[in-house]
Protein backbone atom coordinates (compact mmCIF):
# COMPACT_ATOMS: atom_id res chain seq x y z
CA UNK A 1 0.00 0.00 0.00
CA UNK A 2 1.15 3.51 -0.80
CA UNK A 3 -0.86 4.84 2.15
CA UNK A 4 -1.74 8.52 1.90
CA UNK A 5 -0.13 10.40 -0.96
CA UNK A 6 -0.12 14.14 -1.60
CA UNK A 7 0.86 16.20 -4.62
CA UNK A 8 2.57 18.51 -5.20
CA UNK A 9 5.24 18.44 -2.49
CA UNK A 10 5.95 22.12 -2.88
CA UNK A 11 4.15 24.98 -4.64
CA UNK A 12 4.65 28.71 -5.02
CA UNK A 13 1.62 30.81 -5.90
CA UNK A 14 0.98 34.48 -6.45
CA UNK A 15 -1.77 36.21 -4.54
CA UNK A 16 -5.10 35.63 -6.25
CA UNK A 17 -4.12 32.46 -8.07
CA UNK A 18 -6.09 29.29 -7.56
CA UNK A 19 -4.85 25.73 -7.27
CA UNK A 20 -5.81 22.27 -6.13
CA UNK A 21 -3.86 20.18 -3.64
CA UNK A 22 -4.30 16.50 -4.34
CA UNK A 23 -4.71 13.77 -1.74
CA UNK A 24 -5.27 10.08 -2.34
CA UNK A 25 -5.36 6.98 -0.16
CA UNK A 26 -5.44 3.31 -1.08
CA UNK A 27 -6.57 1.89 2.26
CA UNK A 28 -10.32 2.14 1.56
CA UNK A 29 -10.72 4.56 4.48
CA UNK A 30 -14.03 6.33 4.71
CA UNK A 31 -12.72 9.32 6.63
CA UNK A 32 -10.39 11.86 5.11
CA UNK A 33 -9.37 15.32 6.23
CA UNK A 34 -7.16 18.30 5.55
CA UNK A 35 -5.07 20.07 8.18
CA UNK A 36 -2.77 23.05 7.94
CA UNK A 37 0.28 23.63 10.07
CA UNK A 38 1.83 27.04 10.47
CA UNK A 39 5.39 27.50 11.79
CA UNK A 40 5.69 26.57 15.45
CA UNK A 41 2.02 25.70 15.64
CA UNK A 42 -0.03 22.56 15.95
CA UNK A 43 -2.27 21.27 13.21
CA UNK A 44 -5.65 22.86 12.54
CA UNK A 45 -8.48 21.09 10.75
CA UNK A 46 -9.67 22.73 7.52
CA UNK A 47 -12.27 20.33 6.07
CA UNK A 48 -13.11 16.70 6.46
CA UNK A 49 -15.19 14.01 4.80
CA UNK A 50 -16.91 11.00 6.32
CA UNK A 51 -17.47 9.31 2.97
CA UNK A 52 -17.92 9.88 -0.74
CA UNK A 53 -20.27 12.77 -1.35
CA UNK A 54 -20.14 14.02 2.25
CA UNK A 55 -17.94 16.87 3.46
CA UNK A 56 -17.97 19.25 6.38
CA UNK A 57 -16.04 22.22 7.71
CA UNK A 58 -13.37 22.11 10.32
CA UNK A 59 -11.84 24.86 12.41
CA UNK A 60 -10.40 27.03 9.61
CA UNK A 61 -12.43 26.45 6.40
CA UNK A 62 -12.45 29.96 4.93
CA UNK A 63 -10.75 30.25 1.56
CA UNK A 64 -10.83 26.52 0.87
CA UNK A 65 -13.21 24.17 -0.91
CA UNK A 66 -13.33 20.40 -0.94
CA UNK A 67 -15.26 17.66 -2.66
CA UNK A 68 -15.27 13.88 -2.32
CA UNK A 69 -16.44 12.12 -5.45
CA UNK A 70 -14.60 8.87 -4.71
CA UNK A 71 -13.47 7.05 -1.59
CA UNK A 72 -9.84 7.37 -2.65
CA UNK A 73 -9.50 11.08 -3.44
CA UNK A 74 -10.04 14.23 -1.43
CA UNK A 75 -8.72 17.35 -3.20
CA UNK A 76 -8.40 20.72 -1.49
CA UNK A 77 -9.01 23.82 -3.61
CA UNK A 78 -7.69 27.26 -2.90
CA UNK A 79 -10.02 29.63 -4.70
CA UNK A 80 -7.95 32.83 -4.53
CA UNK A 81 -4.67 32.34 -2.72
CA UNK A 82 -3.63 34.81 -0.03
CA UNK A 83 -0.30 35.16 1.81
CA UNK A 84 -2.09 34.02 4.99
CA UNK A 85 -2.51 30.63 3.35
CA UNK A 86 1.23 30.07 3.30
CA UNK A 87 1.51 26.89 5.31
CA UNK A 88 2.17 23.17 5.23
CA UNK A 89 -0.91 21.16 4.35
CA UNK A 90 -1.44 17.60 5.53
CA UNK A 91 -4.05 15.16 4.39
CA UNK A 92 -5.12 12.31 6.68
CA UNK A 93 -7.38 9.29 6.50
CA UNK A 94 -8.80 6.79 8.94
CA UNK A 95 -11.09 3.82 9.06
CA UNK A 96 -14.42 4.05 10.80
CA UNK A 97 -13.89 7.59 12.06
CA UNK A 98 -11.38 6.50 14.61
CA UNK A 99 -8.74 8.90 15.71
CA UNK A 100 -5.92 6.62 14.70
CA UNK A 101 -5.28 8.61 11.57
CA UNK A 102 -2.73 8.15 8.81
CA UNK A 103 -1.12 11.29 7.47
CA UNK A 104 0.41 12.10 4.12
CA UNK A 105 3.87 13.67 3.70
CA UNK A 106 2.49 17.19 3.28
CA UNK A 107 2.40 19.95 0.68
CA UNK A 108 4.40 23.08 1.38
CA UNK A 109 2.66 26.13 -0.05
CA UNK A 110 4.15 29.59 -0.36
CA UNK A 111 1.87 32.43 -1.44
CA UNK A 112 3.64 35.60 -2.50
CA UNK B 1 -12.11 17.37 24.94
CA UNK B 2 -9.76 17.35 27.87
CA UNK B 3 -6.88 19.80 27.94
CA UNK B 4 -3.45 18.20 28.00
CA UNK B 5 -0.23 19.64 29.37
CA UNK B 6 3.19 18.48 28.23
CA UNK B 7 6.71 19.76 28.83
CA UNK B 8 7.96 21.92 26.01
CA UNK B 9 11.14 19.95 25.48
CA UNK B 10 13.11 16.96 26.74
CA UNK B 11 16.46 15.33 26.07
CA UNK B 12 17.30 11.66 26.10
CA UNK B 13 20.52 9.77 25.48
CA UNK B 14 20.52 7.27 22.65
CA UNK B 15 19.80 3.76 23.89
CA UNK B 16 18.10 4.97 27.03
CA UNK B 17 14.38 4.91 27.71
CA UNK B 18 12.56 8.12 26.89
CA UNK B 19 9.69 8.84 29.27
CA UNK B 20 7.36 11.54 28.02
CA UNK B 21 4.77 12.76 30.54
CA UNK B 22 1.34 14.17 29.86
CA UNK B 23 -1.13 15.69 32.27
CA UNK B 24 -4.85 15.41 31.48
CA UNK B 25 -6.45 16.05 34.84
CA UNK B 26 -9.87 16.95 33.38
CA UNK B 27 -10.20 13.81 31.30
CA UNK B 28 -13.64 12.24 31.32
CA UNK B 29 -14.48 8.56 31.48
CA UNK B 30 -15.03 8.09 27.75
CA UNK B 31 -11.98 9.99 26.54
CA UNK B 32 -9.02 8.09 25.22
CA UNK B 33 -5.40 9.18 25.37
CA UNK B 34 -3.71 9.22 21.96
CA UNK B 35 -0.05 9.79 21.20
CA UNK B 36 1.28 10.97 17.87
CA UNK B 37 4.69 12.18 16.84
CA UNK B 38 5.94 14.40 14.06
CA UNK B 39 9.45 14.04 12.79
CA UNK B 40 10.77 17.21 11.24
CA UNK B 41 9.03 18.14 7.98
CA UNK B 42 7.01 14.93 7.92
CA UNK B 43 3.34 14.19 8.53
CA UNK B 44 2.26 13.17 12.03
CA UNK B 45 2.54 9.49 12.85
CA UNK B 46 0.18 7.61 15.15
CA UNK B 47 2.01 5.84 17.98
CA UNK B 48 -0.43 4.37 20.49
CA UNK B 49 -3.64 5.02 22.39
CA UNK B 50 -5.40 3.77 25.50
CA UNK B 51 -8.38 4.27 27.77
CA UNK B 52 -7.37 3.07 31.21
CA UNK B 53 -5.20 0.01 30.84
CA UNK B 54 -1.53 0.17 30.01
CA UNK B 55 -0.83 -0.50 26.37
CA UNK B 56 2.22 -1.69 24.45
CA UNK B 57 2.96 -2.05 20.78
CA UNK B 58 6.04 -2.32 18.62
CA UNK B 59 6.76 1.39 18.92
CA UNK B 60 6.10 2.29 22.54
CA UNK B 61 4.34 1.67 25.83
CA UNK B 62 1.63 3.84 27.32
CA UNK B 63 1.24 3.97 31.07
CA UNK B 64 -1.96 5.59 32.35
CA UNK B 65 -2.32 6.33 36.05
CA UNK B 66 -5.16 4.69 37.92
CA UNK B 67 -7.04 8.00 38.28
CA UNK B 68 -6.39 8.65 34.55
CA UNK B 69 -5.23 12.18 35.24
CA UNK B 70 -1.85 11.63 33.67
CA UNK B 71 0.01 9.28 31.41
CA UNK B 72 3.54 8.52 30.24
CA UNK B 73 4.69 7.45 26.82
CA UNK B 74 7.76 5.24 27.01
CA UNK B 75 10.16 4.68 24.13
CA UNK B 76 12.18 1.82 25.62
CA UNK B 77 15.41 2.26 23.67
CA UNK B 78 15.47 5.68 22.06
CA UNK B 79 17.34 6.13 18.80
CA UNK B 80 18.36 9.27 16.95
CA UNK B 81 15.42 8.68 14.62
CA UNK B 82 13.05 9.15 17.56
CA UNK B 83 13.92 12.86 17.67
CA UNK B 84 10.53 14.46 17.02
CA UNK B 85 7.66 16.44 18.51
CA UNK B 86 5.36 14.17 20.52
CA UNK B 87 1.71 15.06 20.92
CA UNK B 88 -0.54 13.80 23.69
CA UNK B 89 -4.23 14.11 22.85
CA UNK B 90 -7.17 13.26 25.12
CA UNK B 91 -10.40 12.93 23.19
CA UNK B 92 -13.63 11.07 23.01
CA UNK B 93 -13.39 8.70 20.08
CA UNK B 94 -16.96 9.61 19.14
CA UNK B 95 -16.65 13.38 19.54
CA UNK B 96 -16.03 14.17 15.93
CA UNK B 97 -13.25 13.79 13.53
CA UNK B 98 -10.67 16.41 14.43
CA UNK B 99 -7.58 15.66 16.43
CA UNK B 100 -6.73 18.56 18.72
CA UNK B 101 -2.97 18.83 18.36
CA UNK B 102 -1.43 21.16 20.90
CA UNK B 103 2.21 22.23 21.05
CA UNK B 104 3.57 18.84 22.10
CA UNK B 105 6.96 17.93 23.56
CA UNK B 106 10.06 18.32 21.44
CA UNK B 107 12.22 15.28 22.19
CA UNK B 108 15.90 15.42 21.29
CA UNK B 109 17.77 12.13 21.34
CA UNK B 110 21.50 12.68 21.61
CA UNK B 111 24.38 10.35 20.74
Coordinates of N, CA, C and O in Angstrom, one line a residue, chain B residues 4-111:
Chain B
X4 N -4.7 18.9 27.6 CA -3.4 18.2 28.0 C -2.3 19.2 28.2 O -2.2 20.2 27.5
X5 N -1.4 18.8 29.1 CA -0.2 19.6 29.4 C 1.0 18.8 29.3 O 1.1 17.7 29.9
X6 N 2.0 19.2 28.4 CA 3.2 18.5 28.2 C 4.4 19.4 28.4 O 4.3 20.6 28.1
X7 N 5.5 18.9 28.8 CA 6.7 19.8 28.8 C 7.1 20.2 27.4 O 6.8 19.5 26.4
X8 N 7.6 21.4 27.3 CA 8.0 21.9 26.0 C 9.0 21.1 25.3 O 9.0 20.8 24.1
X9 N 10.0 20.7 26.1 CA 11.1 19.9 25.5 C 11.8 19.0 26.5 O 11.6 19.2 27.7
X10 N 12.4 18.0 25.9 CA 13.1 17.0 26.7 C 14.3 16.4 26.0 O 14.3 16.5 24.7
X11 N 15.3 16.0 26.7 CA 16.5 15.3 26.1 C 16.5 13.9 26.5 O 16.1 13.6 27.6
X12 N 17.1 13.1 25.7 CA 17.3 11.7 26.1 C 18.6 11.2 25.4 O 18.8 11.5 24.2
X13 N 19.3 10.4 26.1 CA 20.5 9.8 25.5 C 20.1 8.6 24.7 O 19.2 7.8 25.0
X14 N 20.8 8.4 23.5 CA 20.5 7.3 22.7 C 20.7 6.0 23.4 O 21.6 5.8 24.2
X15 N 19.7 5.0 23.2 CA 19.8 3.8 23.9 C 19.1 3.7 25.2 O 18.8 2.6 25.7
X16 N 18.8 4.9 25.8 CA 18.1 5.0 27.0 C 16.6 5.0 26.8 O 16.1 5.3 25.6
X17 N 15.8 4.8 27.8 CA 14.4 4.9 27.7 C 14.0 6.4 27.8 O 14.5 7.1 28.6
X18 N 13.1 6.8 26.9 CA 12.6 8.1 26.9 C 11.2 8.0 27.5 O 10.3 7.3 27.0
X19 N 11.0 8.8 28.6 CA 9.7 8.8 29.3 C 9.1 10.2 29.1 O 9.5 11.2 29.7
X20 N 8.0 10.3 28.3 CA 7.4 11.5 28.0 C 6.1 11.7 28.8 O 5.1 10.9 28.6
X21 N 6.0 12.6 29.7 CA 4.8 12.8 30.5 C 3.7 13.6 29.9 O 4.0 14.5 29.0
X22 N 2.5 13.4 30.3 CA 1.3 14.2 29.9 C 0.3 14.3 31.0 O 0.0 13.3 31.6
X23 N -0.1 15.5 31.3 CA -1.1 15.7 32.3 C -2.5 15.9 31.6 O -2.6 16.8 30.7
X24 N -3.5 15.2 32.0 CA -4.8 15.4 31.5 C -5.8 15.3 32.6 O -6.7 14.4 32.6
X25 N -5.7 16.2 33.6 CA -6.4 16.1 34.8 C -8.0 16.2 34.7 O -8.7 15.8 35.6
X26 N -8.4 16.8 33.6 CA -9.9 17.0 33.4 C -10.5 15.9 32.5 O -11.6 16.0 32.0
X27 N -9.7 14.8 32.2 CA -10.2 13.8 31.3 C -11.5 13.1 31.8 O -11.6 12.9 33.0
X28 N -12.4 12.9 30.9 CA -13.6 12.2 31.3 C -13.6 10.7 31.0 O -12.6 10.3 30.3
X29 N -14.5 10.0 31.5 CA -14.5 8.6 31.5 C -14.4 8.0 30.1 O -13.9 6.8 29.9
X30 N -15.0 8.7 29.1 CA -15.0 8.1 27.7 C -14.0 8.7 26.8 O -14.1 8.5 25.6
X31 N -13.0 9.4 27.4 CA -12.0 10.0 26.5 C -10.7 9.1 26.6 O -10.2 8.7 27.6
X32 N -10.2 8.8 25.4 CA -9.0 8.1 25.2 C -7.8 9.0 25.2 O -7.9 10.2 24.9
X33 N -6.7 8.5 25.5 CA -5.4 9.2 25.4 C -4.7 8.7 24.1 O -4.4 7.4 24.0
X34 N -4.4 9.6 23.2 CA -3.7 9.2 22.0 C -2.3 9.9 22.0 O -2.2 11.0 22.4
X35 N -1.4 9.2 21.4 CA -0.1 9.8 21.2 C 0.3 9.7 19.7 O 0.2 8.7 19.1
X36 N 0.8 10.9 19.2 CA 1.3 11.0 17.9 C 2.7 11.6 18.0 O 3.0 12.2 19.0
X37 N 3.4 11.4 16.9 CA 4.7 12.2 16.8 C 4.9 12.7 15.4 O 4.3 12.2 14.5
X38 N 5.7 13.8 15.3 CA 5.9 14.4 14.1 C 7.4 14.6 14.0 O 8.0 15.5 14.7
X39 N 8.0 13.9 13.1 CA 9.4 14.0 12.8 C 9.6 15.2 11.8 O 8.7 15.4 11.0
X40 N 10.6 16.0 12.0 CA 10.8 17.2 11.2 C 10.4 17.1 9.8 O 10.9 16.2 9.1
X41 N 9.5 18.0 9.4 CA 9.0 18.1 8.0 C 8.2 17.0 7.5 O 7.9 16.9 6.3
X42 N 7.8 16.0 8.3 CA 7.0 14.9 7.9 C 5.6 15.0 8.5 O 5.3 15.9 9.4
X43 N 4.7 14.2 8.0 CA 3.3 14.2 8.5 C 3.3 13.5 9.9 O 4.2 12.7 10.2
X44 N 2.4 13.8 10.7 CA 2.3 13.2 12.0 C 2.1 11.7 11.9 O 1.5 11.2 10.9
X45 N 2.6 11.0 12.9 CA 2.5 9.5 12.9 C 1.9 9.0 14.1 O 2.3 9.4 15.2
X46 N 0.8 8.2 14.0 CA 0.2 7.6 15.2 C 1.1 6.7 15.9 O 1.9 5.9 15.2
X47 N 1.2 6.7 17.2 CA 2.0 5.8 18.0 C 1.2 4.8 18.7 O 1.3 3.6 18.6
X48 N 0.3 5.3 19.6 CA -0.4 4.4 20.5 C -1.6 5.1 21.1 O -1.6 6.3 21.1
X49 N -2.6 4.4 21.6 CA -3.6 5.0 22.4 C -4.2 4.1 23.4 O -3.9 2.8 23.4
X50 N -4.8 4.6 24.4 CA -5.4 3.8 25.5 C -6.5 4.5 26.2 O -6.6 5.7 26.2
X51 N -7.3 3.7 27.0 CA -8.4 4.3 27.8 C -8.0 4.3 29.3 O -8.0 5.3 29.9
X52 N -7.8 3.1 29.8 CA -7.4 3.1 31.2 C -6.3 2.0 31.5 O -5.6 2.1 32.5
X53 N -6.2 1.0 30.6 CA -5.2 0.0 30.8 C -3.9 0.4 30.2 O -3.9 1.2 29.2
X54 N -2.8 -0.1 30.7 CA -1.5 0.2 30.0 C -1.5 -0.6 28.7 O -2.1 -1.6 28.5
X55 N -0.9 0.1 27.7 CA -0.8 -0.5 26.4 C 0.6 -0.6 25.9 O 1.4 0.3 26.3
X56 N 0.9 -1.6 25.1 CA 2.2 -1.7 24.5 C 2.1 -2.1 23.0 O 1.2 -3.0 22.7
X57 N 2.9 -1.5 22.1 CA 3.0 -2.0 20.8 C 4.4 -2.0 20.4 O 5.3 -1.8 21.2
X58 N 4.7 -2.2 19.1 CA 6.0 -2.3 18.6 C 6.8 -1.0 18.7 O 8.0 -1.0 18.6
X59 N 6.1 0.1 18.9 CA 6.8 1.4 18.9 C 7.0 1.9 20.3 O 8.0 2.5 20.6
X60 N 6.0 1.6 21.2 CA 6.1 2.3 22.5 C 5.2 1.6 23.5 O 4.4 0.7 23.2
X61 N 5.3 2.1 24.8 CA 4.3 1.7 25.8 C 3.6 2.9 26.4 O 4.2 4.0 26.4
X62 N 2.4 2.7 26.8 CA 1.6 3.8 27.3 C 1.2 3.4 28.7 O 0.5 2.4 28.9
X63 N 1.6 4.2 29.7 CA 1.2 4.0 31.1 C 0.3 5.1 31.5 O 0.6 6.2 31.4
X64 N -0.9 4.6 31.9 CA -2.0 5.6 32.4 C -2.2 5.4 33.8 O -2.4 4.2 34.3
X65 N -2.1 6.5 34.6 CA -2.3 6.3 36.1 C -3.7 5.8 36.4 O -4.7 6.0 35.6
X66 N -3.9 5.3 37.6 CA -5.2 4.7 37.9 C -6.3 5.7 37.9 O -7.4 5.4 37.5
X67 N -6.0 7.0 38.3 CA -7.0 8.0 38.3 C -7.2 8.6 36.9 O -8.0 9.5 36.7
X68 N -6.4 8.2 35.9 CA -6.4 8.7 34.5 C -6.1 10.1 34.4 O -6.3 10.7 33.3
X69 N -5.5 10.8 35.4 CA -5.2 12.2 35.2 C -3.9 12.5 34.6 O -3.6 13.6 34.2
X70 N -3.1 11.4 34.4 CA -1.8 11.6 33.7 C -1.4 10.3 33.0 O -2.0 9.2 33.3
X71 N -0.5 10.5 32.1 CA 0.0 9.3 31.4 C 1.5 9.5 31.0 O 1.9 10.7 31.0
X72 N 2.1 8.4 30.7 CA 3.5 8.5 30.2 C 3.7 7.6 29.0 O 3.3 6.5 29.0
X73 N 4.3 8.2 28.0 CA 4.7 7.5 26.8 C 6.1 7.0 27.0 O 7.0 7.9 27.3
X74 N 6.4 5.8 26.8 CA 7.8 5.2 27.0 C 8.3 4.7 25.7 O 7.7 3.8 25.1
X75 N 9.4 5.3 25.2 CA 10.2 4.7 24.1 C 11.3 3.9 24.8 O 12.2 4.5 25.3
X76 N 11.3 2.6 24.8 CA 12.2 1.8 25.6 C 13.7 2.0 25.3 O 14.5 1.9 26.2
X77 N 14.0 2.1 24.1 CA 15.4 2.3 23.7 C 15.5 3.3 22.6 O 15.4 3.0 21.4
X78 N 15.6 4.6 23.0 CA 15.5 5.7 22.1 C 16.6 5.7 21.1 O 17.8 5.4 21.4
X79 N 16.3 6.0 19.8 CA 17.3 6.1 18.8 C 17.3 7.6 18.3 O 16.3 8.3 18.5
X80 N 18.3 7.9 17.5 CA 18.4 9.3 16.9 C 17.1 9.5 16.1 O 16.7 10.7 16.0
X81 N 16.6 8.5 15.5 CA 15.4 8.7 14.6 C 14.1 9.0 15.4 O 13.1 9.3 14.8
X82 N 14.2 8.8 16.7 CA 13.0 9.2 17.6 C 13.0 10.6 17.9 O 12.0 11.1 18.5
X83 N 14.0 11.4 17.5 CA 13.9 12.9 17.7 C 12.7 13.4 16.9 O 12.6 13.2 15.7
X84 N 11.8 14.0 17.6 CA 10.5 14.5 17.0 C 9.7 15.3 18.0 O 10.1 15.4 19.2
X85 N 8.6 15.8 17.6 CA 7.7 16.4 18.5 C 6.6 15.4 18.8 O 6.0 14.8 17.9
X86 N 6.3 15.2 20.1 CA 5.4 14.2 20.5 C 4.1 14.9 21.1 O 4.2 15.7 21.9
X87 N 3.0 14.5 20.5 CA 1.7 15.1 20.9 C 0.9 14.1 21.7 O 0.7 12.9 21.3
X88 N 0.4 14.5 22.9 CA -0.5 13.8 23.7 C -1.9 14.4 23.5 O -2.1 15.6 23.6
X89 N -2.9 13.6 23.2 CA -4.2 14.1 22.8 C -5.2 13.3 23.6 O -5.2 12.0 23.6
X90 N -6.1 14.0 24.3 CA -7.2 13.3 25.1 C -8.5 13.6 24.5 O -9.0 14.8 24.6
X91 N -9.1 12.7 23.9 CA -10.4 12.9 23.2 C -11.3 11.7 23.2 O -10.9 10.6 23.3
X92 N -12.6 12.1 23.1 CA -13.6 11.1 23.0 C -13.6 10.5 21.6 O -13.6 11.3 20.6
X93 N -13.5 9.2 21.4 CA -13.4 8.7 20.1 C -14.6 8.9 19.2 O -14.6 8.8 18.0
X94 N -15.7 9.3 19.9 CA -17.0 9.6 19.1 C -17.3 11.1 19.1 O -18.4 11.5 18.7
X95 N -16.4 11.9 19.4 CA -16.6 13.4 19.5 C -16.4 14.1 18.3 O -16.4 15.4 18.3
X96 N -16.3 13.5 17.2 CA -16.0 14.2 15.9 C -14.7 13.7 15.4 O -14.0 12.9 15.9
X97 N -14.4 14.3 14.3 CA -13.3 13.8 13.5 C -11.9 14.4 13.9 O -10.9 13.8 13.7
X98 N -11.9 15.7 14.3 CA -10.7 16.4 14.4 C -9.8 15.9 15.6 O -10.3 15.5 16.6
X99 N -8.5 15.9 15.4 CA -7.6 15.7 16.4 C -7.1 17.0 16.9 O -6.7 17.8 16.1
X100 N -7.1 17.3 18.2 CA -6.7 18.6 18.7 C -5.3 18.5 19.1 O -4.9 18.2 20.2
X101 N -4.4 18.8 18.1 CA -3.0 18.8 18.4 C -2.6 20.1 19.1 O -3.0 21.2 18.7
X102 N -1.9 20.0 20.2 CA -1.4 21.2 20.9 C 0.0 21.5 20.5 O 0.3 21.3 19.3
X103 N 0.8 21.9 21.4 CA 2.2 22.2 21.0 C 3.1 21.0 21.2 O 4.2 21.0 20.5
X104 N 2.8 20.1 22.0 CA 3.6 18.8 22.1 C 4.9 19.0 22.8 O 5.2 20.1 23.3
X105 N 5.6 17.9 23.0 CA 7.0 17.9 23.6 C 8.0 17.7 22.5 O 7.9 16.7 21.8
X106 N 9.0 18.5 22.4 CA 10.1 18.3 21.4 C 11.1 17.4 22.1 O 11.8 17.9 23.1
X107 N 11.3 16.2 21.6 CA 12.2 15.3 22.2 C 13.5 15.3 21.3 O 13.4 15.0 20.1
X108 N 14.6 15.5 22.0 CA 15.9 15.4 21.3 C 16.7 14.2 21.8 O 16.9 14.2 23.0
X109 N 17.0 13.3 21.0 CA 17.8 12.1 21.3 C 19.2 12.4 20.9 O 19.5 12.7 19.7
X110 N 20.1 12.3 21.9 CA 21.5 12.7 21.6 C 22.4 11.5 21.6 O 22.1 10.5 22.3
X111 N 23.5 11.5 20.8 CA 24.4 10.3 20.7 C 25.1 10.1 22.1 O 25.3 11.0 22.8

